[in-house]
CSV table of C-alpha atoms in Angstrom, one decimal:
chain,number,residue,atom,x,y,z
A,701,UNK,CA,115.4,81.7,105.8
A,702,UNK,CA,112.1,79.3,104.8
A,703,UNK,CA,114.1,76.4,106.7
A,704,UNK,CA,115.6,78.6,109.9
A,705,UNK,CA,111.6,80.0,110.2
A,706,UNK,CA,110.1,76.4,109.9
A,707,UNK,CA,112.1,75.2,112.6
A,708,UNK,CA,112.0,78.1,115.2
A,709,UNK,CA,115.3,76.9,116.6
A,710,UNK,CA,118.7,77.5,116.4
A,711,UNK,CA,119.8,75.5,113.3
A,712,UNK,CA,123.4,74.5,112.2
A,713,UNK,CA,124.2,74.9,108.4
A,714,UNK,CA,124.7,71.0,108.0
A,715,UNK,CA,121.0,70.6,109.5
A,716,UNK,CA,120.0,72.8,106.7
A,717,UNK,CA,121.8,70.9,104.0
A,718,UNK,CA,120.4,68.1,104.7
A,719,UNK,CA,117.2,69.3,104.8
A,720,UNK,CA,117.7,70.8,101.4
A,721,UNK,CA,119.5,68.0,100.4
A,722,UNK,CA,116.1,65.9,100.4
A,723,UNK,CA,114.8,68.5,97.6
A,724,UNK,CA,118.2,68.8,95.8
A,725,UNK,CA,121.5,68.9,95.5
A,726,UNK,CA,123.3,71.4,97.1
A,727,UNK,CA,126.6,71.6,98.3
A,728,UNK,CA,127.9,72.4,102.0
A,729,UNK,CA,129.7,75.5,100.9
A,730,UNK,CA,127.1,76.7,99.2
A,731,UNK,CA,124.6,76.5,102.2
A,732,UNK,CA,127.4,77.7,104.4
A,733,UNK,CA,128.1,80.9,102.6
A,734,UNK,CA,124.0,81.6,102.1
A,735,UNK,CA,123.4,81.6,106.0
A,736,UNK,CA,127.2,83.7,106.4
A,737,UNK,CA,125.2,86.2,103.7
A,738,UNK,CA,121.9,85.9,106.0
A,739,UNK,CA,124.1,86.7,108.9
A,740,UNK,CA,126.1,89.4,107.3
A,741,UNK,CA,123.1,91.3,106.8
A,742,UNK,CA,121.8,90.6,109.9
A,743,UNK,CA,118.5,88.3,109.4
A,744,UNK,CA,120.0,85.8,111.4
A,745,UNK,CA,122.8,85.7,114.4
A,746,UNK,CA,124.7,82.7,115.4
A,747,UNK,CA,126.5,81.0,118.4
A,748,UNK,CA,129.4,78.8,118.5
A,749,UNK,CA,128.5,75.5,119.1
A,750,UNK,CA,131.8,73.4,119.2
A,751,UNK,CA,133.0,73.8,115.6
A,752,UNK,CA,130.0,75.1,114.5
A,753,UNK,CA,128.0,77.5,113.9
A,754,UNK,CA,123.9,77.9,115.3
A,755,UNK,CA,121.7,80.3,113.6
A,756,UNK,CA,118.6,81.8,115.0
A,757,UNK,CA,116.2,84.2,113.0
A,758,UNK,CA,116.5,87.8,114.2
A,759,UNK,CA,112.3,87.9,113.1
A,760,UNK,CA,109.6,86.4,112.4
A,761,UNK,CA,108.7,85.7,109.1
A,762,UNK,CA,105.4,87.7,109.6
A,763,UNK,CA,107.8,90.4,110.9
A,764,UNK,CA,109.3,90.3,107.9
A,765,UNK,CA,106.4,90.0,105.3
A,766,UNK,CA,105.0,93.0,107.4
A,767,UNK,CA,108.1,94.8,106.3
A,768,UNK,CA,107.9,94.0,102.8
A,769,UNK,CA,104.0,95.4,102.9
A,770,UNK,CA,105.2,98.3,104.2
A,771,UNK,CA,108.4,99.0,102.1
A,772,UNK,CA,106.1,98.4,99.4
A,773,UNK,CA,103.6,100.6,100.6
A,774,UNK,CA,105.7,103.4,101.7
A,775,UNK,CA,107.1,103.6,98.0
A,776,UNK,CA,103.8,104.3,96.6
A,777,UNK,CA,103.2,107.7,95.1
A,778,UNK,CA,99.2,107.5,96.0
A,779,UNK,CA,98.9,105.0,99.3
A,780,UNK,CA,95.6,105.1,99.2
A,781,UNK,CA,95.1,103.8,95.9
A,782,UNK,CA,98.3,101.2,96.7
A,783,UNK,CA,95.2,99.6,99.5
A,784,UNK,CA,92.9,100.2,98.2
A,785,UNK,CA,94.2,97.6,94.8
A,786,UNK,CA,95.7,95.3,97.6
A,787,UNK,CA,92.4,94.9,99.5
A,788,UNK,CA,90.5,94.4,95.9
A,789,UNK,CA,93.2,91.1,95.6
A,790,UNK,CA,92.5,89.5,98.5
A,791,UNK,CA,90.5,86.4,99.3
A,792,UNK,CA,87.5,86.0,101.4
A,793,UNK,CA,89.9,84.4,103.6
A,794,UNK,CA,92.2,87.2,103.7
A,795,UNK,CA,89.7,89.5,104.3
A,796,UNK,CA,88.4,87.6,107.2
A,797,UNK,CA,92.6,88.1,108.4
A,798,UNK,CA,92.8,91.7,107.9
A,799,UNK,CA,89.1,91.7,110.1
A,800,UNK,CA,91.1,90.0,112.6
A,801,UNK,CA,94.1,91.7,112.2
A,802,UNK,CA,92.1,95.1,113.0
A,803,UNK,CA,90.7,93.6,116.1
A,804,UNK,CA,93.8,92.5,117.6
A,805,UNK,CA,94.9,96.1,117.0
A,806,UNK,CA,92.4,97.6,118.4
A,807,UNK,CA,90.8,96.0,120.9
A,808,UNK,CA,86.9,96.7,121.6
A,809,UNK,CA,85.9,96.9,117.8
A,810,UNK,CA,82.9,94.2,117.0
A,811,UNK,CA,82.9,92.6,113.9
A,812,UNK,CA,81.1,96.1,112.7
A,813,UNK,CA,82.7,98.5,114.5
A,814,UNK,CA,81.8,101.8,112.5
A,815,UNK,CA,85.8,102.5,112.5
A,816,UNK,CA,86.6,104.5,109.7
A,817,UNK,CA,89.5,102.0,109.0
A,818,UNK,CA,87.5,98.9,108.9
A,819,UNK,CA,84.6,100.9,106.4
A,820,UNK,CA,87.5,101.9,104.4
A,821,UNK,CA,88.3,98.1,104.4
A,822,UNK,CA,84.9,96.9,104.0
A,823,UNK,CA,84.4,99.2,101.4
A,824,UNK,CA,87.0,98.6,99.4
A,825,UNK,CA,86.9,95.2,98.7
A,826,UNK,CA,83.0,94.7,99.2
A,827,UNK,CA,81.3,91.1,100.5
A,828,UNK,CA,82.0,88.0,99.1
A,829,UNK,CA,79.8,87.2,95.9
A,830,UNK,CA,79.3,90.9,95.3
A,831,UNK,CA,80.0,91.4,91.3
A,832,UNK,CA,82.8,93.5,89.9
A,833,UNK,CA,82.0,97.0,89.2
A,834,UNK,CA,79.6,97.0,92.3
A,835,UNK,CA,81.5,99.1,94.3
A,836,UNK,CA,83.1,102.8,93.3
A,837,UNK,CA,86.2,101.6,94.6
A,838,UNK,CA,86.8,99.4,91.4
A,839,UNK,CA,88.1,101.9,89.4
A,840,UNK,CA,90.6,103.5,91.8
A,841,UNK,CA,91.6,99.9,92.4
A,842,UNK,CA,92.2,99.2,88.9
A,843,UNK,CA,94.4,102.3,88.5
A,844,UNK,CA,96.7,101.6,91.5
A,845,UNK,CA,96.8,97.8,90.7
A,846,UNK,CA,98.3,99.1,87.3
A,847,UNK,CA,100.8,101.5,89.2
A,848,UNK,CA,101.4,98.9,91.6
A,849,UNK,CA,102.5,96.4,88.8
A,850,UNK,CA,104.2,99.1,87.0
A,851,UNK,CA,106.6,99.9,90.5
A,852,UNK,CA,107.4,96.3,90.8
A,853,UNK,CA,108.6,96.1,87.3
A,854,UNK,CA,110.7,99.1,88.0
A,855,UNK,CA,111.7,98.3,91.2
A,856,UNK,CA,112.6,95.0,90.9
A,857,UNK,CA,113.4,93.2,94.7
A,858,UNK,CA,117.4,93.5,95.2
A,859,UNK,CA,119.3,90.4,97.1
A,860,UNK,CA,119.5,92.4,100.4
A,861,UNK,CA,116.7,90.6,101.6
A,862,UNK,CA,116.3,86.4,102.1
A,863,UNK,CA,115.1,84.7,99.1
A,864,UNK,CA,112.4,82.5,99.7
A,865,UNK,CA,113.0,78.8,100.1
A,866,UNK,CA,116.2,79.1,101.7
């Protein structure tokens, strides 16, 4: 899926073997029956192009990774807790993409918008440089980083999906 995404094109599997082929060694059929699998479970469709195939990504990849968040999320016995852990691992940068993210959502919000969604936000994760343990939130997020490590070991990611690097 990596290579169909990058290109943002419709993509025959030889273009993708040879692609991978700079990387490794793969064979055709192998390549072949990987975007068949993609197609099968519908991440990709594909056209006849002669005597080939062309296959297009059904979604983005941000699409997708927004799918994964919210499978993930969704599974959670305390949400809550789930974002709050996730908002305690991000970046400054990623922080500064969520702040985005919330604007382009709802449009109007300054950068301090008083929204109880961007508080919640800005609360949980606190400013950059601001020491462990400053904010109450550290604890929950502790708890539900632990839960959320413990659900991923139980819930391991089945092949239903695309694997990365494909």
């Amino acid at each position: 899926m990596t290579r169909v995404w990058q290109w943002n094109r419709p993509v025959t599997v030889r273009e993708v073997l040879e692609d991978l082929q700079q990387e490794r060694s793969i064979a055709y059929t192998t390549v072949m029956t990987v975007m068949d699998n993609l197609h099968q479970k519908g991440w990709v469709r594909r056209e006849v192009d002669g005597r080939a195939y062309r296959y297009t990504a059904v979604s983005t990849r941000a699409a997708y990774s927004a799918a994964l968040m919210n499978e993930a999320w969704s599974r959670s016995d305390n949400p809550a807790a789930a974002l709050v852990a996730f908002f305690g691992m991000m970046s400054a940068e990623q922080r500064e993409a969520l702040a985005d993210a919330m604007r382009i959502v709802r449009p109007g919000l300054p950068g301090a918008s008083g929204h109880p969604a961007e508080e919640a936000v800005d609360g949980a994760v606190g400013e950059p440089g601001d020491e462990p343990g400053d904010e109450p939130a550290d604890e929950a997020a502790g708890e539900a980083a632990g839960e959320a490590a413990g659900e991923a070991a139980e819930d391991p990611a089945d092949d239903a999906g695309p694997e990365t690097g494909r």
